[in-house]
């Protein structure tokens, strides 16, 4: 699992740097701001709901990581800041995961162990989902309004054929990956491979889009490698955290620490 997460992050770093290098990231953000700049709080509500639903209905969390930088960049372009983007994406998916409307990894497993019908009592969790969504939107919107600036000004935005083609391919391939993650709630065999599927789809989407936008050969390889190198500090942090857990487990003190923490709480 640790190796999968590391590879996952390296792919994300490489692809985002490639998309930045070919200009597709800026073009995509400019297009969204040009279209939704006057209705940015509606867009905030829609994006937040999407990420909450990903966590609540299919139990996604790590699989949403590739989308977080996109939302953060979007929030900055719309006149907010990086923390607002984190709230719209990572915080939202975490809140959705906690509400567990049809989360197969929490509610599904627990109800199977308890001998209850799968996802019984869903109406109560739906009410919880709506209440959490309302509180989350209040929290994000109030903060967004406090720090809001005018959206990044778009001076005569015009469509570019190559960028449009690259954006189309990026959204189509990434959409296939998201569809696979959504279907994992019903096709249980996919649940163990969702992170791999998203990583492969994101890699394919990024490379195809970069090629369509004119970034090819050596330039593409260099930008991808530079993006991966920027992620290496996070890799070392993951390895360090994993080594601590491994050491505590091998020393047979982890369960004691957890028991003490639970009893204290």
Short mmCIF file of N, CA and C in Angstrom, two decimals, residues 17-176:
data_model
loop_
_atom_site.label_atom_id
_atom_site.label_comp_id
_atom_site.label_asym_id
_atom_site.label_seq_id
_atom_site.Cartn_x
_atom_site.Cartn_y
_atom_site.Cartn_z
N UNK A 17 3.10 18.93 -13.50
CA UNK A 17 4.15 19.79 -14.04
C UNK A 17 4.11 19.81 -15.57
N UNK A 18 3.78 18.68 -16.18
CA UNK A 18 3.65 18.61 -17.64
C UNK A 18 2.48 19.47 -18.13
N UNK A 19 1.36 19.39 -17.41
CA UNK A 19 0.20 20.19 -17.79
C UNK A 19 0.49 21.68 -17.63
N UNK A 20 1.28 22.02 -16.62
CA UNK A 20 1.67 23.42 -16.41
C UNK A 20 2.61 23.88 -17.53
N UNK A 21 3.54 23.00 -17.90
CA UNK A 21 4.53 23.33 -18.92
C UNK A 21 3.88 23.55 -20.29
N UNK A 22 2.90 22.72 -20.63
CA UNK A 22 2.27 22.86 -21.95
C UNK A 22 1.21 23.97 -21.98
N UNK A 23 0.89 24.54 -20.80
CA UNK A 23 -0.06 25.64 -20.74
C UNK A 23 -1.50 25.24 -20.55
N UNK A 24 -1.76 23.93 -20.45
CA UNK A 24 -3.15 23.48 -20.34
C UNK A 24 -3.77 23.84 -18.99
N UNK A 25 -2.98 23.80 -17.92
CA UNK A 25 -3.50 24.14 -16.60
C UNK A 25 -4.03 25.57 -16.58
N UNK A 26 -3.22 26.51 -17.06
CA UNK A 26 -3.63 27.91 -17.08
C UNK A 26 -4.84 28.10 -17.99
N UNK A 27 -4.81 27.46 -19.15
CA UNK A 27 -5.92 27.59 -20.09
C UNK A 27 -7.22 27.08 -19.47
N UNK A 28 -7.16 25.93 -18.81
CA UNK A 28 -8.34 25.35 -18.19
C UNK A 28 -8.91 26.25 -17.10
N UNK A 29 -8.03 26.78 -16.26
CA UNK A 29 -8.47 27.66 -15.18
C UNK A 29 -9.05 28.96 -15.74
N UNK A 30 -8.40 29.52 -16.76
CA UNK A 30 -8.91 30.74 -17.39
C UNK A 30 -10.30 30.53 -17.96
N UNK A 31 -10.50 29.36 -18.55
CA UNK A 31 -11.80 29.06 -19.16
C UNK A 31 -12.89 28.95 -18.10
N UNK A 32 -12.58 28.30 -16.99
CA UNK A 32 -13.56 28.15 -15.91
C UNK A 32 -13.89 29.50 -15.29
N UNK A 33 -12.85 30.29 -15.01
CA UNK A 33 -13.06 31.62 -14.41
C UNK A 33 -13.87 32.50 -15.36
N UNK A 34 -13.58 32.42 -16.65
CA UNK A 34 -14.31 33.21 -17.64
C UNK A 34 -15.79 32.85 -17.66
N UNK A 35 -16.09 31.57 -17.41
CA UNK A 35 -17.48 31.10 -17.49
C UNK A 35 -18.22 31.25 -16.17
N UNK A 36 -17.52 31.00 -15.03
CA UNK A 36 -18.20 30.95 -13.73
C UNK A 36 -17.76 32.06 -12.78
N UNK A 37 -16.96 33.02 -13.26
CA UNK A 37 -16.47 34.07 -12.37
C UNK A 37 -17.56 34.83 -11.67
N UNK A 38 -18.70 35.01 -12.31
CA UNK A 38 -19.81 35.77 -11.71
C UNK A 38 -20.73 34.90 -10.87
N UNK A 39 -20.49 33.60 -10.86
CA UNK A 39 -21.31 32.68 -10.06
C UNK A 39 -20.38 31.74 -9.27
N UNK A 40 -19.34 32.32 -8.70
CA UNK A 40 -18.31 31.47 -8.10
C UNK A 40 -18.79 30.75 -6.84
N UNK A 41 -19.75 31.33 -6.11
CA UNK A 41 -20.21 30.64 -4.91
C UNK A 41 -21.11 29.46 -5.24
N UNK A 42 -21.79 29.53 -6.37
CA UNK A 42 -22.53 28.35 -6.84
C UNK A 42 -21.56 27.24 -7.21
N UNK A 43 -20.48 27.61 -7.89
CA UNK A 43 -19.46 26.64 -8.26
C UNK A 43 -18.82 26.04 -7.01
N UNK A 44 -18.59 26.86 -5.99
CA UNK A 44 -18.04 26.37 -4.73
C UNK A 44 -18.95 25.30 -4.13
N UNK A 45 -20.26 25.57 -4.13
CA UNK A 45 -21.22 24.62 -3.56
C UNK A 45 -21.26 23.32 -4.35
N UNK A 46 -21.18 23.41 -5.68
CA UNK A 46 -21.24 22.21 -6.53
C UNK A 46 -19.99 21.35 -6.34
N UNK A 47 -18.82 21.99 -6.36
CA UNK A 47 -17.56 21.25 -6.21
C UNK A 47 -17.50 20.58 -4.83
N UNK A 48 -17.88 21.31 -3.79
CA UNK A 48 -17.88 20.75 -2.44
C UNK A 48 -18.81 19.56 -2.33
N UNK A 49 -20.00 19.66 -2.93
CA UNK A 49 -20.96 18.56 -2.90
C UNK A 49 -20.41 17.34 -3.63
N UNK A 50 -19.74 17.56 -4.77
CA UNK A 50 -19.17 16.45 -5.54
C UNK A 50 -18.17 15.67 -4.70
N UNK A 51 -17.26 16.39 -4.03
CA UNK A 51 -16.24 15.70 -3.24
C UNK A 51 -16.84 15.02 -2.02
N UNK A 52 -17.83 15.63 -1.39
CA UNK A 52 -18.49 14.99 -0.27
C UNK A 52 -19.18 13.71 -0.72
N UNK A 53 -19.81 13.75 -1.89
CA UNK A 53 -20.50 12.57 -2.40
C UNK A 53 -19.51 11.44 -2.72
N UNK A 54 -18.33 11.80 -3.22
CA UNK A 54 -17.30 10.79 -3.51
C UNK A 54 -16.92 10.03 -2.24
N UNK A 55 -16.82 10.74 -1.12
CA UNK A 55 -16.47 10.09 0.13
C UNK A 55 -17.63 9.33 0.76
N UNK A 56 -18.84 9.90 0.64
CA UNK A 56 -19.99 9.33 1.33
C UNK A 56 -20.57 8.09 0.65
N UNK A 57 -20.57 8.09 -0.67
CA UNK A 57 -21.28 7.03 -1.39
C UNK A 57 -20.38 5.91 -1.89
N UNK A 58 -19.09 6.19 -2.14
CA UNK A 58 -18.22 5.13 -2.63
C UNK A 58 -16.94 4.98 -1.81
N UNK A 59 -16.82 5.77 -0.77
CA UNK A 59 -15.68 5.61 0.13
C UNK A 59 -14.35 6.05 -0.46
N UNK A 60 -14.35 7.00 -1.37
CA UNK A 60 -13.10 7.48 -1.95
C UNK A 60 -12.42 8.45 -1.00
N UNK A 61 -11.13 8.39 -0.95
CA UNK A 61 -10.34 9.40 -0.23
C UNK A 61 -9.03 9.63 -0.96
N UNK A 62 -8.12 8.65 -0.90
CA UNK A 62 -6.83 8.81 -1.60
C UNK A 62 -7.03 9.00 -3.09
N UNK A 63 -8.09 8.37 -3.64
CA UNK A 63 -8.33 8.46 -5.08
C UNK A 63 -8.64 9.89 -5.53
N UNK A 64 -9.04 10.75 -4.60
CA UNK A 64 -9.37 12.13 -4.94
C UNK A 64 -8.15 13.06 -4.92
N UNK A 65 -7.01 12.54 -4.46
CA UNK A 65 -5.81 13.37 -4.34
C UNK A 65 -5.43 14.06 -5.65
N UNK A 66 -5.49 13.38 -6.82
CA UNK A 66 -5.10 14.07 -8.06
C UNK A 66 -5.93 15.31 -8.37
N UNK A 67 -7.16 15.35 -7.87
CA UNK A 67 -8.04 16.48 -8.16
C UNK A 67 -7.82 17.66 -7.23
N UNK A 68 -7.16 17.42 -6.09
CA UNK A 68 -6.98 18.48 -5.09
C UNK A 68 -6.18 19.67 -5.64
N UNK A 69 -5.02 19.45 -6.30
CA UNK A 69 -4.29 20.61 -6.85
C UNK A 69 -5.11 21.41 -7.86
N UNK A 70 -5.96 20.72 -8.63
CA UNK A 70 -6.82 21.43 -9.58
C UNK A 70 -7.78 22.37 -8.86
N UNK A 71 -8.39 21.86 -7.78
CA UNK A 71 -9.36 22.67 -7.04
C UNK A 71 -8.67 23.81 -6.32
N UNK A 72 -7.48 23.57 -5.78
CA UNK A 72 -6.72 24.63 -5.11
C UNK A 72 -6.39 25.75 -6.10
N UNK A 73 -5.90 25.35 -7.28
CA UNK A 73 -5.58 26.35 -8.31
C UNK A 73 -6.84 27.10 -8.75
N UNK A 74 -7.95 26.39 -8.84
CA UNK A 74 -9.22 27.01 -9.23
C UNK A 74 -9.65 28.03 -8.18
N UNK A 75 -9.53 27.66 -6.90
CA UNK A 75 -9.93 28.57 -5.82
C UNK A 75 -9.11 29.86 -5.86
N UNK A 76 -7.81 29.74 -6.09
CA UNK A 76 -6.95 30.93 -6.18
C UNK A 76 -7.36 31.79 -7.37
N UNK A 77 -7.66 31.16 -8.51
CA UNK A 77 -8.06 31.90 -9.70
C UNK A 77 -9.40 32.62 -9.50
N UNK A 78 -10.25 32.06 -8.65
CA UNK A 78 -11.55 32.66 -8.39
C UNK A 78 -11.51 33.73 -7.30
N UNK A 79 -10.31 34.03 -6.80
CA UNK A 79 -10.17 35.11 -5.83
C UNK A 79 -10.11 34.68 -4.39
N UNK A 80 -10.02 33.37 -4.12
CA UNK A 80 -9.89 32.88 -2.75
C UNK A 80 -8.44 32.49 -2.50
N UNK A 81 -8.20 31.50 -1.64
CA UNK A 81 -6.83 31.09 -1.38
C UNK A 81 -6.73 29.57 -1.38
N UNK A 82 -5.51 29.06 -1.13
CA UNK A 82 -5.27 27.62 -1.18
C UNK A 82 -6.08 26.87 -0.12
N UNK A 83 -6.25 27.46 1.07
CA UNK A 83 -7.00 26.79 2.13
C UNK A 83 -8.48 26.62 1.74
N UNK A 84 -9.02 27.59 1.01
CA UNK A 84 -10.39 27.46 0.52
C UNK A 84 -10.49 26.28 -0.44
N UNK A 85 -9.50 26.15 -1.32
CA UNK A 85 -9.47 25.02 -2.23
C UNK A 85 -9.34 23.70 -1.50
N UNK A 86 -8.55 23.66 -0.43
CA UNK A 86 -8.43 22.44 0.37
C UNK A 86 -9.76 22.10 1.04
N UNK A 87 -10.48 23.14 1.48
CA UNK A 87 -11.79 22.91 2.09
C UNK A 87 -12.79 22.35 1.10
N UNK A 88 -12.76 22.87 -0.13
CA UNK A 88 -13.68 22.42 -1.17
C UNK A 88 -13.41 20.98 -1.61
N UNK A 89 -12.18 20.52 -1.42
CA UNK A 89 -11.80 19.20 -1.94
C UNK A 89 -11.47 18.21 -0.82
N UNK A 90 -10.31 18.35 -0.21
CA UNK A 90 -9.85 17.35 0.76
C UNK A 90 -10.72 17.31 2.01
N UNK A 91 -11.06 18.48 2.55
CA UNK A 91 -11.94 18.51 3.72
C UNK A 91 -13.31 17.97 3.38
N UNK A 92 -13.82 18.32 2.19
CA UNK A 92 -15.14 17.85 1.78
C UNK A 92 -15.19 16.34 1.64
N UNK A 93 -14.18 15.75 1.01
CA UNK A 93 -14.19 14.30 0.83
C UNK A 93 -14.05 13.60 2.18
N UNK A 94 -13.30 14.20 3.11
CA UNK A 94 -13.19 13.63 4.45
C UNK A 94 -14.51 13.68 5.21
N UNK A 95 -15.22 14.79 5.09
CA UNK A 95 -16.54 14.91 5.73
C UNK A 95 -17.53 13.91 5.13
N UNK A 96 -17.45 13.74 3.81
CA UNK A 96 -18.34 12.77 3.16
C UNK A 96 -18.02 11.36 3.61
N UNK A 97 -16.72 11.04 3.72
CA UNK A 97 -16.29 9.72 4.17
C UNK A 97 -16.82 9.45 5.58
N UNK A 98 -16.78 10.48 6.43
CA UNK A 98 -17.24 10.32 7.81
C UNK A 98 -18.76 10.13 7.89
N UNK A 99 -19.51 10.79 7.00
CA UNK A 99 -20.98 10.64 7.03
C UNK A 99 -21.38 9.24 6.59
N UNK A 100 -20.57 8.60 5.73
CA UNK A 100 -20.72 7.18 5.41
C UNK A 100 -22.08 6.74 4.93
N UNK A 101 -22.71 7.47 4.05
CA UNK A 101 -24.05 7.11 3.58
C UNK A 101 -24.06 5.68 3.05
N UNK A 102 -23.20 5.38 2.10
CA UNK A 102 -23.07 4.03 1.55
C UNK A 102 -21.60 3.65 1.46
N UNK A 103 -20.81 4.07 2.41
CA UNK A 103 -19.38 3.83 2.38
C UNK A 103 -19.09 2.35 2.60
N UNK A 104 -18.58 1.65 1.58
CA UNK A 104 -18.36 0.21 1.73
C UNK A 104 -17.25 -0.14 2.70
N UNK A 105 -16.33 0.81 2.97
CA UNK A 105 -15.19 0.51 3.82
C UNK A 105 -15.45 0.75 5.30
N UNK A 106 -16.50 1.46 5.63
CA UNK A 106 -16.83 1.70 7.04
C UNK A 106 -18.19 1.08 7.37
N UNK A 107 -19.24 1.64 6.83
CA UNK A 107 -20.59 1.15 7.11
C UNK A 107 -20.77 -0.27 6.58
N UNK A 108 -20.31 -0.53 5.34
CA UNK A 108 -20.50 -1.85 4.75
C UNK A 108 -19.84 -2.95 5.57
N UNK A 109 -18.58 -2.75 5.95
CA UNK A 109 -17.86 -3.75 6.74
C UNK A 109 -18.49 -3.92 8.12
N UNK A 110 -18.83 -2.81 8.77
CA UNK A 110 -19.40 -2.87 10.12
C UNK A 110 -20.74 -3.59 10.12
N UNK A 111 -21.58 -3.31 9.13
CA UNK A 111 -22.90 -3.96 9.10
C UNK A 111 -22.79 -5.45 8.78
N UNK A 112 -21.82 -5.82 7.97
CA UNK A 112 -21.60 -7.25 7.71
C UNK A 112 -21.18 -7.97 8.98
N UNK A 113 -20.27 -7.36 9.75
CA UNK A 113 -19.81 -7.97 11.00
C UNK A 113 -20.94 -8.06 12.03
N UNK A 114 -21.84 -7.06 11.99
CA UNK A 114 -22.96 -7.04 12.94
C UNK A 114 -24.14 -7.88 12.47
N UNK A 115 -24.08 -8.41 11.25
CA UNK A 115 -25.17 -9.22 10.73
C UNK A 115 -26.39 -8.42 10.33
N UNK A 116 -26.18 -7.13 9.96
CA UNK A 116 -27.29 -6.27 9.55
C UNK A 116 -27.41 -6.26 8.02
N UNK A 117 -28.60 -5.95 7.50
CA UNK A 117 -28.74 -5.81 6.04
C UNK A 117 -27.81 -4.71 5.54
N UNK A 118 -27.19 -4.95 4.39
CA UNK A 118 -26.21 -4.01 3.84
C UNK A 118 -26.82 -2.63 3.63
N UNK A 119 -26.20 -1.61 4.22
CA UNK A 119 -26.56 -0.20 4.12
C UNK A 119 -27.97 0.09 4.67
N UNK A 120 -28.42 -0.73 5.61
CA UNK A 120 -29.70 -0.44 6.27
C UNK A 120 -29.55 0.83 7.10
N UNK A 121 -30.65 1.54 7.31
CA UNK A 121 -30.62 2.80 8.05
C UNK A 121 -30.03 3.94 7.26
N UNK A 122 -30.08 3.82 5.93
CA UNK A 122 -29.46 4.83 5.09
C UNK A 122 -30.11 6.19 5.24
N UNK A 123 -31.40 6.23 5.59
CA UNK A 123 -32.12 7.51 5.70
C UNK A 123 -31.49 8.39 6.79
N UNK A 124 -31.06 7.76 7.90
CA UNK A 124 -30.46 8.53 8.99
C UNK A 124 -29.11 9.10 8.56
N UNK A 125 -28.35 8.31 7.81
CA UNK A 125 -27.04 8.79 7.35
C UNK A 125 -27.19 9.85 6.27
N UNK A 126 -28.28 9.78 5.49
CA UNK A 126 -28.54 10.83 4.51
C UNK A 126 -28.82 12.16 5.21
N UNK A 127 -29.57 12.11 6.30
CA UNK A 127 -29.84 13.32 7.07
C UNK A 127 -28.53 13.88 7.62
N UNK A 128 -27.68 12.97 8.13
CA UNK A 128 -26.36 13.40 8.64
C UNK A 128 -25.53 14.04 7.52
N UNK A 129 -25.58 13.43 6.34
CA UNK A 129 -24.84 13.95 5.18
C UNK A 129 -25.26 15.38 4.87
N UNK A 130 -26.57 15.63 4.83
CA UNK A 130 -27.08 16.96 4.51
C UNK A 130 -26.72 17.98 5.58
N UNK A 131 -26.79 17.56 6.85
CA UNK A 131 -26.44 18.46 7.94
C UNK A 131 -24.95 18.81 7.90
N UNK A 132 -24.11 17.80 7.67
CA UNK A 132 -22.67 18.03 7.58
C UNK A 132 -22.35 18.92 6.38
N UNK A 133 -23.03 18.67 5.25
CA UNK A 133 -22.81 19.49 4.06
C UNK A 133 -23.16 20.95 4.34
N UNK A 134 -24.28 21.17 5.03
CA UNK A 134 -24.70 22.52 5.37
C UNK A 134 -23.68 23.23 6.26
N UNK A 135 -23.19 22.52 7.28
CA UNK A 135 -22.19 23.11 8.18
C UNK A 135 -20.88 23.37 7.45
N UNK A 136 -20.48 22.44 6.59
CA UNK A 136 -19.25 22.60 5.84
C UNK A 136 -19.33 23.80 4.89
N UNK A 137 -20.47 23.91 4.19
CA UNK A 137 -20.65 25.04 3.27
C UNK A 137 -20.65 26.36 4.03
N UNK A 138 -21.27 26.38 5.20
CA UNK A 138 -21.27 27.60 6.02
C UNK A 138 -19.84 27.97 6.41
N UNK A 139 -19.09 26.96 6.84
CA UNK A 139 -17.70 27.19 7.25
C UNK A 139 -16.85 27.71 6.10
N UNK A 140 -16.93 27.05 4.95
CA UNK A 140 -16.10 27.44 3.80
C UNK A 140 -16.54 28.79 3.23
N UNK A 141 -17.86 28.98 3.06
CA UNK A 141 -18.37 30.21 2.45
C UNK A 141 -18.07 31.44 3.30
N UNK A 142 -18.24 31.32 4.62
CA UNK A 142 -17.96 32.46 5.50
C UNK A 142 -16.49 32.85 5.41
N UNK A 143 -15.62 31.84 5.44
CA UNK A 143 -14.19 32.13 5.34
C UNK A 143 -13.83 32.68 3.96
N UNK A 144 -14.44 32.11 2.91
CA UNK A 144 -14.16 32.56 1.55
C UNK A 144 -14.54 34.03 1.37
N UNK A 145 -15.65 34.42 1.95
CA UNK A 145 -16.09 35.81 1.81
C UNK A 145 -15.18 36.77 2.57
N UNK A 146 -14.58 36.29 3.67
CA UNK A 146 -13.68 37.16 4.44
C UNK A 146 -12.41 37.48 3.68
N UNK A 147 -11.91 36.50 2.92
CA UNK A 147 -10.62 36.70 2.25
C UNK A 147 -10.78 36.90 0.73
N UNK A 148 -12.04 37.01 0.27
CA UNK A 148 -12.29 37.05 -1.17
C UNK A 148 -11.70 38.29 -1.84
N UNK A 149 -11.16 38.05 -3.01
CA UNK A 149 -10.69 39.11 -3.91
C UNK A 149 -11.42 38.93 -5.23
N UNK A 150 -11.41 39.92 -6.10
CA UNK A 150 -12.03 39.73 -7.41
C UNK A 150 -11.35 38.58 -8.15
N UNK A 151 -12.10 37.78 -8.92
CA UNK A 151 -11.49 36.71 -9.71
C UNK A 151 -10.40 37.27 -10.63
N UNK A 152 -9.45 36.40 -10.95
CA UNK A 152 -8.38 36.81 -11.86
C UNK A 152 -9.00 37.31 -13.16
N UNK A 153 -8.67 38.54 -13.51
CA UNK A 153 -9.30 39.18 -14.67
C UNK A 153 -8.95 38.47 -15.97
N UNK A 154 -9.98 38.19 -16.76
CA UNK A 154 -9.79 37.55 -18.05
C UNK A 154 -9.93 38.60 -19.16
N UNK A 155 -8.83 38.92 -19.79
CA UNK A 155 -8.86 39.94 -20.84
C UNK A 155 -8.98 39.27 -22.20
N UNK A 156 -10.20 39.29 -22.71
CA UNK A 156 -10.43 38.76 -24.05
C UNK A 156 -10.06 37.30 -24.19
N UNK A 157 -10.61 36.45 -23.32
CA UNK A 157 -10.32 35.02 -23.41
C UNK A 157 -10.81 34.48 -24.75
N UNK A 158 -9.93 33.78 -25.44
CA UNK A 158 -10.29 33.18 -26.73
C UNK A 158 -9.90 31.72 -26.72
N UNK A 159 -10.73 30.92 -27.37
CA UNK A 159 -10.49 29.48 -27.41
C UNK A 159 -9.30 29.16 -28.32
N UNK A 160 -8.54 28.16 -27.93
CA UNK A 160 -7.39 27.70 -28.70
C UNK A 160 -7.67 26.26 -29.14
N UNK A 161 -7.51 25.96 -30.41
CA UNK A 161 -7.87 24.64 -30.94
C UNK A 161 -7.07 23.53 -30.27
N UNK A 162 -5.75 23.70 -30.17
CA UNK A 162 -4.91 22.67 -29.57
C UNK A 162 -5.24 22.47 -28.09
N UNK A 163 -5.44 23.57 -27.38
CA UNK A 163 -5.76 23.49 -25.96
C UNK A 163 -7.13 22.84 -25.75
N UNK A 164 -8.08 23.18 -26.60
CA UNK A 164 -9.41 22.58 -26.49
C UNK A 164 -9.34 21.08 -26.72
N UNK A 165 -8.52 20.67 -27.71
CA UNK A 165 -8.37 19.24 -27.99
C UNK A 165 -7.70 18.53 -26.81
N UNK A 166 -6.67 19.15 -26.25
CA UNK A 166 -5.99 18.56 -25.09
C UNK A 166 -6.90 18.48 -23.88
N UNK A 167 -7.69 19.53 -23.66
CA UNK A 167 -8.62 19.55 -22.53
C UNK A 167 -9.69 18.48 -22.69
N UNK A 168 -10.16 18.29 -23.92
CA UNK A 168 -11.19 17.28 -24.18
C UNK A 168 -10.66 15.88 -23.85
N UNK A 169 -9.45 15.58 -24.32
CA UNK A 169 -8.87 14.26 -24.05
C UNK A 169 -8.61 14.07 -22.56
N UNK A 170 -8.15 15.12 -21.91
CA UNK A 170 -7.87 15.02 -20.47
C UNK A 170 -9.15 14.70 -19.69
N UNK A 171 -10.23 15.39 -19.99
CA UNK A 171 -11.48 15.18 -19.28
C UNK A 171 -12.11 13.83 -19.60
N UNK A 172 -12.00 13.40 -20.85
CA UNK A 172 -12.58 12.11 -21.24
C UNK A 172 -11.89 10.96 -20.51
N UNK A 173 -10.55 10.93 -20.57
CA UNK A 173 -9.80 9.83 -19.96
C UNK A 173 -9.93 9.87 -18.44
N UNK A 174 -9.83 11.07 -17.85
CA UNK A 174 -10.00 11.18 -16.40
C UNK A 174 -11.41 10.80 -15.99
N UNK A 175 -12.40 11.12 -16.84
CA UNK A 175 -13.78 10.74 -16.57
C UNK A 175 -13.96 9.24 -16.52
N UNK A 176 -13.23 8.52 -17.38
CA UNK A 176 -13.27 7.06 -17.37
C UNK A 176 -12.76 6.53 -16.03
#
